[in-house]
Coordinates of C-alpha atoms and ligand atoms in Angstrom, one line a residue:
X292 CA -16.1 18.9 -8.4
X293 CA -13.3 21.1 -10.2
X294 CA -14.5 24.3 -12.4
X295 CA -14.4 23.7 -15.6
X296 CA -12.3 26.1 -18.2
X297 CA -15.2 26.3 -20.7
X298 CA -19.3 25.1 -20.4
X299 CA -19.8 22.0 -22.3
X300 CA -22.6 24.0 -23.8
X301 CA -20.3 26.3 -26.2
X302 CA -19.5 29.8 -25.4
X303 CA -21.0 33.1 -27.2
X304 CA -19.4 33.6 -30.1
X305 CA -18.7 37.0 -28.8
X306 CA -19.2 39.9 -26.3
X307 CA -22.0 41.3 -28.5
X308 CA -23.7 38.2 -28.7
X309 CA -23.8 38.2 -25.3
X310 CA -25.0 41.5 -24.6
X311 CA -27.6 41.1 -26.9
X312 CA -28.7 37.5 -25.5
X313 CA -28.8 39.0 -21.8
X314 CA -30.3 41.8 -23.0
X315 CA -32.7 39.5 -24.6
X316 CA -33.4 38.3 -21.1
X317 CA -34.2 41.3 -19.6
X318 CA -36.1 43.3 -22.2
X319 CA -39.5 41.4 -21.9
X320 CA -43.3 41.5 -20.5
X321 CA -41.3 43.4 -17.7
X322 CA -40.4 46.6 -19.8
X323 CA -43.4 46.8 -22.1
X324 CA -46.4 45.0 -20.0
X325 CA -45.3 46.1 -16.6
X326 CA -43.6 49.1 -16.2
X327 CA -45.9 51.2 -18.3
X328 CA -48.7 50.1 -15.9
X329 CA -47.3 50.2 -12.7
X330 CA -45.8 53.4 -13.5
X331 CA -49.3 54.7 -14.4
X332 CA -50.5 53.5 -11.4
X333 CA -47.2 55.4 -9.2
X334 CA -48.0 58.6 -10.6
X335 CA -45.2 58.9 -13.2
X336 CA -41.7 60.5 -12.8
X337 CA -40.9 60.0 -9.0
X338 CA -41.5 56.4 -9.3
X339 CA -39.3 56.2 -12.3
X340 CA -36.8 58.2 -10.7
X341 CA -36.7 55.5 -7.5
X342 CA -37.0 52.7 -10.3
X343 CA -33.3 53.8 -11.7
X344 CA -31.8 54.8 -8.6
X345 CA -32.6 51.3 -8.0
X346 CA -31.4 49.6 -11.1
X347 CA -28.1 51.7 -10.5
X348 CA -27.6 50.8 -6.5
X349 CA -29.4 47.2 -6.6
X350 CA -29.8 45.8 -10.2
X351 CA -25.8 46.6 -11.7
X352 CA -24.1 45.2 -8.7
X353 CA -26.3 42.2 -8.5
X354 CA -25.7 41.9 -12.1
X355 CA -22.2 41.7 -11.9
X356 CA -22.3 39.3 -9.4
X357 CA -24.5 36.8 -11.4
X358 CA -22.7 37.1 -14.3
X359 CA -18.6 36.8 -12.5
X360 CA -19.9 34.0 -10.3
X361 CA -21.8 32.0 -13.8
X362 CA -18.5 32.8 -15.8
X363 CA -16.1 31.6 -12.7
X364 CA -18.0 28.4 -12.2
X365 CA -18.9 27.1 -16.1
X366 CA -21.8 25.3 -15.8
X367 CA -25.4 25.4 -15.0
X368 CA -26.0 27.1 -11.6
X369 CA -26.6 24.4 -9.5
X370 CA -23.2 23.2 -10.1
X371 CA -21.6 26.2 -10.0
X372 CA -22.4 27.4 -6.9
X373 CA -21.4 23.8 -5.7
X374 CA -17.7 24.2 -7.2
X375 CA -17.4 27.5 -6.3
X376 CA -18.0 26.9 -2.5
X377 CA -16.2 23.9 -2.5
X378 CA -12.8 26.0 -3.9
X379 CA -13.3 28.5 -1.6
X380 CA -13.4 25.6 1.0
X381 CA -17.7 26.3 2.0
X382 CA -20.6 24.5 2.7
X383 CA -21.6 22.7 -1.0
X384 CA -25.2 23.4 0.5
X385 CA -25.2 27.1 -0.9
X386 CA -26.5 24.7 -4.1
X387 CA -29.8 25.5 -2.8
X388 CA -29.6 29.1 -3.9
X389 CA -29.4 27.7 -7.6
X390 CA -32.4 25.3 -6.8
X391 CA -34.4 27.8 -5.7
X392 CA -33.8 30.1 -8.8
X393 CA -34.1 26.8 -11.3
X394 CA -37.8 26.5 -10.0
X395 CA -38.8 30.2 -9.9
X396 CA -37.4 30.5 -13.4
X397 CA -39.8 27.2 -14.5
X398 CA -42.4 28.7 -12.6
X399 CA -42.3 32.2 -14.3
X400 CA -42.3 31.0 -17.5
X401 CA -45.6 29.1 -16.9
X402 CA -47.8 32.2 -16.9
X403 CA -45.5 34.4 -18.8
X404 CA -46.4 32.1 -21.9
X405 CA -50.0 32.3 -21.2
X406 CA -49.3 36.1 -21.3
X407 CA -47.5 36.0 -24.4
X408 CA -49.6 33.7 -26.0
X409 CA -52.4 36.7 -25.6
X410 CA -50.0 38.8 -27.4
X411 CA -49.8 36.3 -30.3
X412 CA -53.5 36.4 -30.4
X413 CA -53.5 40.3 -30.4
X414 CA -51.1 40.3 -33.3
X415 CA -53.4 38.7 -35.4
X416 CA -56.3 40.8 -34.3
X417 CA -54.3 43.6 -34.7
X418 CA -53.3 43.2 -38.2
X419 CA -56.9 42.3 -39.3
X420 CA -58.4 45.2 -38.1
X421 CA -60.5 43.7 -35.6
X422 CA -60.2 47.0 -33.4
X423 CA -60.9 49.7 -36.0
X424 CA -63.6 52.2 -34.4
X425 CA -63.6 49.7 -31.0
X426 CA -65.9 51.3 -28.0
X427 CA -64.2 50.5 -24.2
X428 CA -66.9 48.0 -24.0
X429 CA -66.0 46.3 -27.5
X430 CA -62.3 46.3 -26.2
X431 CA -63.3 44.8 -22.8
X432 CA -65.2 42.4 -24.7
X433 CA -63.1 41.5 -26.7
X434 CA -60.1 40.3 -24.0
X435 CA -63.0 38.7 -22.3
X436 CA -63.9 36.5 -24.9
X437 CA -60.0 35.4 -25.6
X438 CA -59.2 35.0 -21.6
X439 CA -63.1 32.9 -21.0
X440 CA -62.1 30.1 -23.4
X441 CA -59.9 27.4 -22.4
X442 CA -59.1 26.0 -25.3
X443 CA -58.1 29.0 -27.2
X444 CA -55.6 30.5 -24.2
X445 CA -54.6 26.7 -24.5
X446 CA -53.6 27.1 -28.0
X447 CA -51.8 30.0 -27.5
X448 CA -50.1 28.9 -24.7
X449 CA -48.9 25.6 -27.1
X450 CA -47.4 27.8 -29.8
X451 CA -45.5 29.8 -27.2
X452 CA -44.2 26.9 -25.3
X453 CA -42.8 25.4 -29.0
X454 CA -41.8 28.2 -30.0
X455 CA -39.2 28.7 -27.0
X456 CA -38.5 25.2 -26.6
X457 CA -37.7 24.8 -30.1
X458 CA -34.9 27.8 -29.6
X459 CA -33.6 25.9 -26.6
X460 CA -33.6 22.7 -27.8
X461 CA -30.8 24.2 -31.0
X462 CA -28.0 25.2 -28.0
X463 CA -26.6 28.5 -27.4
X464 CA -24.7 29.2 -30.3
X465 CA -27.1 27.8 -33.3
X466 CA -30.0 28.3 -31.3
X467 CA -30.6 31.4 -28.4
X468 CA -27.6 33.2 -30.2
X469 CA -29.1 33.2 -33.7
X470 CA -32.7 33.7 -32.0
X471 CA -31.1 37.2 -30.6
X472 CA -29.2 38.5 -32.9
X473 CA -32.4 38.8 -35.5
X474 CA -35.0 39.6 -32.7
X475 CA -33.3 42.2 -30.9
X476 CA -32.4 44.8 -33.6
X477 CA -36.0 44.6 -35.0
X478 CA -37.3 44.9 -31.5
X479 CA -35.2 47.9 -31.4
X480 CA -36.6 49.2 -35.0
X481 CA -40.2 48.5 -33.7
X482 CA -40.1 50.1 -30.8
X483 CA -38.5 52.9 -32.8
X484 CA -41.0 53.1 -35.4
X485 CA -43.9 53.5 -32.7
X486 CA -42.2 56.0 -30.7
X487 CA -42.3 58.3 -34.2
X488 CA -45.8 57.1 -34.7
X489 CA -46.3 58.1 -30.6
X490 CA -44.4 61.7 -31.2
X491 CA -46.9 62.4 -34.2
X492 CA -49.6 63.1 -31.3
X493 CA -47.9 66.4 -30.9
X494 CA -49.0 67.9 -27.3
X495 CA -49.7 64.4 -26.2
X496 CA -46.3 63.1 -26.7
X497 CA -45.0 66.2 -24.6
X498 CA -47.7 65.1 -21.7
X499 CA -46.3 61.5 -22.0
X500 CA -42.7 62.6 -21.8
X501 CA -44.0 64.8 -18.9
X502 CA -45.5 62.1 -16.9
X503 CA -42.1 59.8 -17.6
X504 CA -39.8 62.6 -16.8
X505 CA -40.9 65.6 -14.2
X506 CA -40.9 64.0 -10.6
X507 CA -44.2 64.8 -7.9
X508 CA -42.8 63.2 -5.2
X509 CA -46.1 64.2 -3.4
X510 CA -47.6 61.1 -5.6
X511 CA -45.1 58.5 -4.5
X512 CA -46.1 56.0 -1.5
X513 CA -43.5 53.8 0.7
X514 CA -45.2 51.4 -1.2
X515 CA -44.5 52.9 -5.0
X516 CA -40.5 53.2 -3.4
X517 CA -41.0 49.2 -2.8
X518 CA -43.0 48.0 -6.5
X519 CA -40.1 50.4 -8.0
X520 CA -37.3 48.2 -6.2
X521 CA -39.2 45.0 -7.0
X522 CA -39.4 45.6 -10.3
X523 CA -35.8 46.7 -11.0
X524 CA -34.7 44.1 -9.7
X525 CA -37.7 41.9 -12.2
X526 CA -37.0 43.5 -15.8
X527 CA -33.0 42.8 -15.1
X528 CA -33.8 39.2 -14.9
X529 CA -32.1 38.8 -11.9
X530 CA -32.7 36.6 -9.2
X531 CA -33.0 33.0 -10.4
X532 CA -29.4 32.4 -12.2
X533 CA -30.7 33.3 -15.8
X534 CA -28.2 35.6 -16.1
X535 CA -25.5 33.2 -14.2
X536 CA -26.0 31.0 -16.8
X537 CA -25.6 33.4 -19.6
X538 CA -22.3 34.6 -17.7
X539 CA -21.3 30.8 -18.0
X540 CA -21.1 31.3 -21.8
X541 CA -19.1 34.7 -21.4
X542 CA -15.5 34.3 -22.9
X543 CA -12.9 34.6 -20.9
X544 CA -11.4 38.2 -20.5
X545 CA -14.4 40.1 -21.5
X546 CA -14.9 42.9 -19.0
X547 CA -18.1 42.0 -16.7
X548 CA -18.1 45.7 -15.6
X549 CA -18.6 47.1 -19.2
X550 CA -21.3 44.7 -20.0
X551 CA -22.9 44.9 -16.9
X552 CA -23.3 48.5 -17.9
X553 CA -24.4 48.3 -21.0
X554 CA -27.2 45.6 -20.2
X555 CA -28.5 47.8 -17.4
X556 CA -29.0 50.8 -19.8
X557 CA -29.9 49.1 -22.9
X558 CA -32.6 47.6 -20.5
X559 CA -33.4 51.0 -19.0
X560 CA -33.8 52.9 -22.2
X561 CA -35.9 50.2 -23.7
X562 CA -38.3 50.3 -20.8
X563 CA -38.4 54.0 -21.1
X564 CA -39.0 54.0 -24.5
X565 CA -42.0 51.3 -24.1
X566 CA -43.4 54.3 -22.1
X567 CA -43.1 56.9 -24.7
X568 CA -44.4 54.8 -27.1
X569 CA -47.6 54.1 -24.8
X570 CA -48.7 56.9 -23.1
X571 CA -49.1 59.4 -25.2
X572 CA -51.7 57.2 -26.9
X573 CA -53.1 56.9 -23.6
X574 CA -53.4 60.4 -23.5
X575 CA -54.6 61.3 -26.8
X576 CA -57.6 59.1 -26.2
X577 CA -58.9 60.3 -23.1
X578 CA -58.2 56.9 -21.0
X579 CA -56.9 56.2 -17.9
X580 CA -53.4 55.7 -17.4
X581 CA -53.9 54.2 -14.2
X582 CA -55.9 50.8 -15.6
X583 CA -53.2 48.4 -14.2
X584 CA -52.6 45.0 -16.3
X585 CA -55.4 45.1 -18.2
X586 CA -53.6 48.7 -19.8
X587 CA -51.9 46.7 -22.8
X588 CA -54.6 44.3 -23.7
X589 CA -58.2 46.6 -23.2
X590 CA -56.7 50.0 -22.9
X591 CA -54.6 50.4 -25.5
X592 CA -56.4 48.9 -28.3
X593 CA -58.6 51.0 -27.6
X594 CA -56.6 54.3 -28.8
X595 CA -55.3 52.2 -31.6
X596 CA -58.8 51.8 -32.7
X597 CA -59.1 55.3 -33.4
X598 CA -55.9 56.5 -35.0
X599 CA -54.5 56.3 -38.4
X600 CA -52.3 53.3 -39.1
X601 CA -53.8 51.6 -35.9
X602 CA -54.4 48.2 -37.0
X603 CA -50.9 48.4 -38.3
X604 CA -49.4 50.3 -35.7
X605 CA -51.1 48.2 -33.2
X606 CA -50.1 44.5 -34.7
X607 CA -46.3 45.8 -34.6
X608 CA -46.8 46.9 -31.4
X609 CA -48.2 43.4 -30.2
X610 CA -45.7 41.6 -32.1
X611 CA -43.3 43.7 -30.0
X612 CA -44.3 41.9 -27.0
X613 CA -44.2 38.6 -28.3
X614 CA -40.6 39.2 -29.7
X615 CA -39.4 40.6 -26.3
X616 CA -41.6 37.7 -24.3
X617 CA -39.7 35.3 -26.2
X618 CA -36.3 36.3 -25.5
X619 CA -36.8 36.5 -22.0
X620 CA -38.6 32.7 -22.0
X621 CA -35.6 31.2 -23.3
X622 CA -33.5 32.2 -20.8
X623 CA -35.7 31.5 -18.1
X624 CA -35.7 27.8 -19.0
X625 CA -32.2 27.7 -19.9
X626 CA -30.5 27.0 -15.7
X627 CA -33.0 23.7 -15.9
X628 CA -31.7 22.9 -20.0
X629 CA -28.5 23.0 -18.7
X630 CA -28.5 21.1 -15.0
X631 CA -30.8 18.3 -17.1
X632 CA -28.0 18.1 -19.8
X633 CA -24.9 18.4 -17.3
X634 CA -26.7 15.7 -14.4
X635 CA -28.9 13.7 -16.1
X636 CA -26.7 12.6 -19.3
X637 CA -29.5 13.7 -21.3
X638 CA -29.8 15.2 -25.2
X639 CA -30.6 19.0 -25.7
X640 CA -33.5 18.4 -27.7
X641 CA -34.5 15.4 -24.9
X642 CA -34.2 18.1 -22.1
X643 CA -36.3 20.6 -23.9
X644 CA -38.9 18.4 -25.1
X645 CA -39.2 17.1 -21.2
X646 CA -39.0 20.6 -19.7
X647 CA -41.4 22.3 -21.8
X648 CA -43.8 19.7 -21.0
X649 CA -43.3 20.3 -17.9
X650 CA -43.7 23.8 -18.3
X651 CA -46.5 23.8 -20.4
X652 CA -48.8 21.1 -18.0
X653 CA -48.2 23.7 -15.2
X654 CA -49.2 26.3 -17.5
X655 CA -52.7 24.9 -17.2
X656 CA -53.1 26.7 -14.1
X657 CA -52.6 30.3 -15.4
X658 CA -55.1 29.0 -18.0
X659 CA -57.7 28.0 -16.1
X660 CA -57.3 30.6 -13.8
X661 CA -59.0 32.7 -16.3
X662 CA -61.9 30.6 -17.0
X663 CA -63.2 27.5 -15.8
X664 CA -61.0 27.8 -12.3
X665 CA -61.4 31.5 -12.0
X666 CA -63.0 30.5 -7.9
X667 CA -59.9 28.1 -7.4
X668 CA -59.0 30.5 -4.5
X669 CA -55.8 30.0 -2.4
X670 CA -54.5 32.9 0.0
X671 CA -57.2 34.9 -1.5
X672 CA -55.5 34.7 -4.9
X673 CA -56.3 33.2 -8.2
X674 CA -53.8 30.1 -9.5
X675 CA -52.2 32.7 -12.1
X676 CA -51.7 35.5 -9.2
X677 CA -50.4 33.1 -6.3
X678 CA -47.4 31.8 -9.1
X679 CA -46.9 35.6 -9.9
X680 CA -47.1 36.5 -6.5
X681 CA -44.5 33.7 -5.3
X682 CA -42.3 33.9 -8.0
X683 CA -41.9 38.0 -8.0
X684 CA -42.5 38.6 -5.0
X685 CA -40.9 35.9 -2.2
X686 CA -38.8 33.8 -4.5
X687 CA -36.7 36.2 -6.8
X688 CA -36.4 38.7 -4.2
X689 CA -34.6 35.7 -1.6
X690 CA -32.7 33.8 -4.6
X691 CA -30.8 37.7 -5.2
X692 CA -30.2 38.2 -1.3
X693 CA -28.7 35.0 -1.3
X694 CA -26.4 35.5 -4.6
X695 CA -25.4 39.0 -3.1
X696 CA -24.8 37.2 0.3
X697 CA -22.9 34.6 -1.5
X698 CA -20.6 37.0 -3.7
X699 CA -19.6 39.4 -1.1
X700 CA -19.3 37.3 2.2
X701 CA -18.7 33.8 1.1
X702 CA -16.6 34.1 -2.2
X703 CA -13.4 35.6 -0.8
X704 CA -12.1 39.0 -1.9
X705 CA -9.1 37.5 -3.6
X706 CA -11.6 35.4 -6.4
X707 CA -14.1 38.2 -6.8
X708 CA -10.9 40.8 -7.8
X709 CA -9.6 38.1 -10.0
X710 CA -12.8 37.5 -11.6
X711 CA -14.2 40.7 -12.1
X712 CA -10.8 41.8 -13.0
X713 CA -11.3 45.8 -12.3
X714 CA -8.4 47.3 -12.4
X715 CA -9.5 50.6 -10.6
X716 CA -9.5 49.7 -6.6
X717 CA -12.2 52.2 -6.2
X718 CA -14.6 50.9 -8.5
X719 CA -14.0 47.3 -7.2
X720 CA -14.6 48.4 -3.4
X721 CA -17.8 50.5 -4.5
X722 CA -19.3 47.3 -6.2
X723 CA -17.9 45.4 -3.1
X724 CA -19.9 47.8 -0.8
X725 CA -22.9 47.8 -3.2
X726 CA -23.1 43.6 -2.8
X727 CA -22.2 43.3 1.1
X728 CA -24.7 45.7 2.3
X729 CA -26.9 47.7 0.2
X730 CA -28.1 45.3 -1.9
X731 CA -28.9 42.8 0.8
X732 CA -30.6 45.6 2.8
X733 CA -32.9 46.9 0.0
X734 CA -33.7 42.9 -1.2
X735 CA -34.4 42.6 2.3
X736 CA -36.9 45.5 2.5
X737 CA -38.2 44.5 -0.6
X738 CA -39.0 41.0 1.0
X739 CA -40.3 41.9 4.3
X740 CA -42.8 44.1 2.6
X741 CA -43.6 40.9 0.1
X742 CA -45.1 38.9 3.1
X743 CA -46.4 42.2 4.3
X744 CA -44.7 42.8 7.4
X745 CA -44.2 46.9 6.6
X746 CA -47.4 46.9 5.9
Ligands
LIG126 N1 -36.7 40.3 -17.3 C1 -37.9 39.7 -17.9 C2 -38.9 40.8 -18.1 O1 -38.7 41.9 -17.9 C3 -38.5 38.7 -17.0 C4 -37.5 37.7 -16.5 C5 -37.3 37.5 -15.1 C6 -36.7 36.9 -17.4 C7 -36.4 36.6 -14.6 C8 -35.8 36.0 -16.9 C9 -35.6 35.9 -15.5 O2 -40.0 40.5 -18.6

C-alpha cells in the first residue's frame, strides 16, 4: 500500500479552513460542560495552571504528531498507519492504534449526542422562559423530568445524530467545511456576548476571574494534577485519529507547527472564556461551584432564572453548547466515514446513513441509563458512565501513548524532519524530546491512575 499524494476525500480549501475545522473538534462539551465543572471541583487556578502546563508539554506535541503523521499518510487512519509503517519498513500491525481510536471515537459520540441532545432541549426551554424565577428544587426538577423519560432523551438524541450525520454525509469540503466556517465565528460572538453579559456582575466577575486565575496550590490533589492531564489531553481531541484525519485534508506545505499552535490556544482561550462566562453567575447567585456535571444543566439555570435577559441569555448560552457539541461530533465519526468509504467501496451518504445508525442504536444505552436502566450496573457504573469511563479514561489515554510511541520511535527521524518541515533544529529536537519521553511518561501516568493503580 503506497501513500497517496492527496485523500480521495478532497482537501481543505485552506489553512484557515483547517484551523477552524480542528478547532471545531476540539472546542466542544469538553471546554464548556467539563472544564468549568471539574475546575470547580479542583479548587480553581492551580488546577488550571497544571491543565496548560499540560496542553503546552502533552497536548501541542501530540498534536503535531497526529496531524504530520494524517497529512504524510492521506487517508483514513487505519490505512495510514499501515502505509506509513510499511515505508519505514515496520510491522503493518501498528493499524491497531487506528482501530482502537475508530472505536473510541464511535463510542464517544454515543453519549456525547445524548448530552447534546439535553442542550437542544435546554435551548428551547431557555428561550421560552421556562426558568424565569426557578427555585433549586424547580431546576432539579426540571432536569429530572427531561433525563426520566425515554422517549424524549430518545428524541433528542435522533435530532442530534441527523443533524451530524447529515454534515458528514456532504464530505469535507461542502459539508464539515461549510458546517465550520458559519458555526465557529458565531460560537466565538456567543461566547463573547455572555462574557459582557458575565462582566456586568461587577464584583462577581472579578471573583470568577479570581478563582480562574490566582493559584492555591494548597487546593490541588495528585489526583486534580491527573483529571487536569486527562482532560488536556480530552478537549484537544486527541487520542483517537480525529485530528489525524483532519491532518489528512491539510495541503501540502502548510506549517504543522503554526497550526498546531494556534489550535492549542484558540482551544485554550475558548475553554477559559467558557469559565468567565460561568462562574461569575455561579457566584452572583449564591451556588456552589463545586456541583460537578449536573453545574450546566441544574445549576446554572438556576442563576439565569434570576437575572435580567436570562431566558435570552440562557437559550444563547445553551445553543452555545449545542453549536460546539456539534463540531466536535463530526469529527469524531469522521476516521470510521472515511475507512468505510476507502475499504468498503461504499457512498458518503451510504456510510453515514450506516454509521450513524450505528451510533445512534448504541446511544440507547446512555439513554436508558438515565431511566428505565438506571440499576443496569456493571463495575459499579451506570451504561452512560462505564462508555465515558472507557473511552476517556483507558482508551484515549492508550490510543495517544501509542501515536507518540509511533511518531518518535517507529517513524524514523529522517520522515518526521521532512514532514514537519521545521526549519529551526532546536524546535524540531524539543518536539522530538516532548513525543519520545514526556508525553509517553505523563499518558502513562495518566493511565495507570485510570485503572487505579496510584490510587
Ligand atoms: N474535544 C472534544 C471536546 O472537548 C471532544 C472530542 C474528543 C472530540 C475526541 C473529538 C475527539 O468536547
Amino acid at each position: 500500500m503506497n501513500r497517496p499524494s492527496t485523500s480521495i476525500h478532497g482537501q481543505w480549501s485552506s489553512r484557515w479552513a483547517f484551523i477552524l475545522a480542528a478547532t471545531g473538534s476540539a472546542v466542544g462539551l469538553g471546554n464548556i460542560w467539563k472544564f468549568p465543572y471539574i475546575t470547580g471541583e479542583n479548587g480553581g487556578g492551580a488546577f488550571v495552571l497544571v491543565y496548560l502546563l499540560c496542553i503546552a508539554c502533552i497536548g501541542l506535541p501530540l498534536m503535531m504528531a497526529e496531524v504530520m503523521i494524517g497529512r504524510r499518510g492521506r487517508q483514513n487512519p487505519v490505512n495510514t498507519i499501515k502505509s506509513i509503517s510499511k515505508e519505514e519498513k515496520k510491522s503493518p500491525h501498528w493499524k491497531f492504534i487506528a482501530w482502537i481510536g475508530l472505536l473510541a471515537g464511535f463510542i464517544i459520540l454515543s453519549y456525547y449526542s445524548v448530552i447534546a441532545g439535553q442542550a437542544i432541549a435546554y435551548v428551547f426551554r431557555s428561550f421560552a422562559g421556562v426558568f424565569e424565577g426557578v427555585t433549586p428544587d424547580g431546576a432539579h426538577n426540571i432536569y429530572a423530568t427531561l433525563t426520566s423519560d425515554p422517549e424524549r432523551l430518545l428524541a433528542w438524541h435522533t435530532v442530534f445524530i441527523v443533524c451530524t450525520m447529515t454534515v458528514v454525509a456532504r464530505g469535507v469540503t461542502g459539508g464539515l467545511e461549510k458546517l465550520v466556517t458559519f458555526i465557529m465565528p458565531a460560537l466565538v460572538a456567543i461566547l463573547l456576548i455572555l462574557v459582557g453579559f458575565a462582566a456586568n456582575t461587577g464584583d462577581y466577575f472579578t471573583q470568577g476571574v479570581e478563582f480562574l486565575f490566582s493559584p492555591d496550590f494548597s487546593k490541588i490533589t495528585p489526583e486534580g494534577v491527573l483529571t487536569a492531564m486527562g482532560h488536556a489531553f480530552f478537549t484537544l481531541s486527541l487520542g483517537m485519529g480525529a485530528i489525524m484525519v483532519y491532518g489528512s485534508y491539510l495541503p501540502k506545505n502548510t506549517s504543522i507547527l503554526k497550526v498546531s499552535i494556534t489550535i492549542a490556544i484558540a482551544d485554550t482561550v475558548i475553554a477559559l472564556l467558557a469559565g468567565m462566562a460561568i462562574f461569575p453567575l455561579v457566584f452572583a447567585n449564591g451556588l456552589s461551584i463545586g456541583a460537578g456535571p449536573g453545574l450546566i444543566f441544574e445549576t446554572l439555570p438556576i442563576a439565569f432564572g434570576h437575572m435580567a435577559g436570562g431566558a435570552l441569555f440562557g437559550g444563547m448560552f445553551f445553543l452555545l453548547l449545542v453549536f460546539a457539541a456539534w463540531s466536535s461530533a463530526i469529527s469524531l465519526i469522521e476516521p470510521a466515514i472515511a475507512w468505510l468509504v476507502e475499504n468498503k467501496q461504499v457512498s458518503r451518504r451510504r456510510a453515514s446513513v450506516t454509521a450513524g445508525f450505528a451510533v445512534w442504536l448504541l446511544g440507547l444505552l446512555t439513554v436508558f441509563s438515565y431511566n428505565i436502566g438506571q440499576h443496569w450496573i456493571l463495575f459499579g457504573k451506570t451504561m452512560f458512565e462505564l462508555l465515558d469511563y472507557l473511552t476517556a479514561n483507558i482508551m484515549l489515554p492508550l490510543g495517544g501513548l501509542f501515536i507518540a510511541i509511533f511518531a518518535g520511535w517507529t517513524m524514523s527521524k529522517k520522515s518526521t524532519q521532512e514532514e514537519l518541515a521545521i526549519t529551526s533544529p532546536i524546535v524540531y529536537h524539543g518536539w522530538l524530546i516532548l513525543i519520545r519521553y514526556i508525553a509517553p511518561a505523563a499518558v502513562i501516568i495518566i493511565f495507570l491512575n485510570a485503572i487505579g493503580l496510584l490510587g
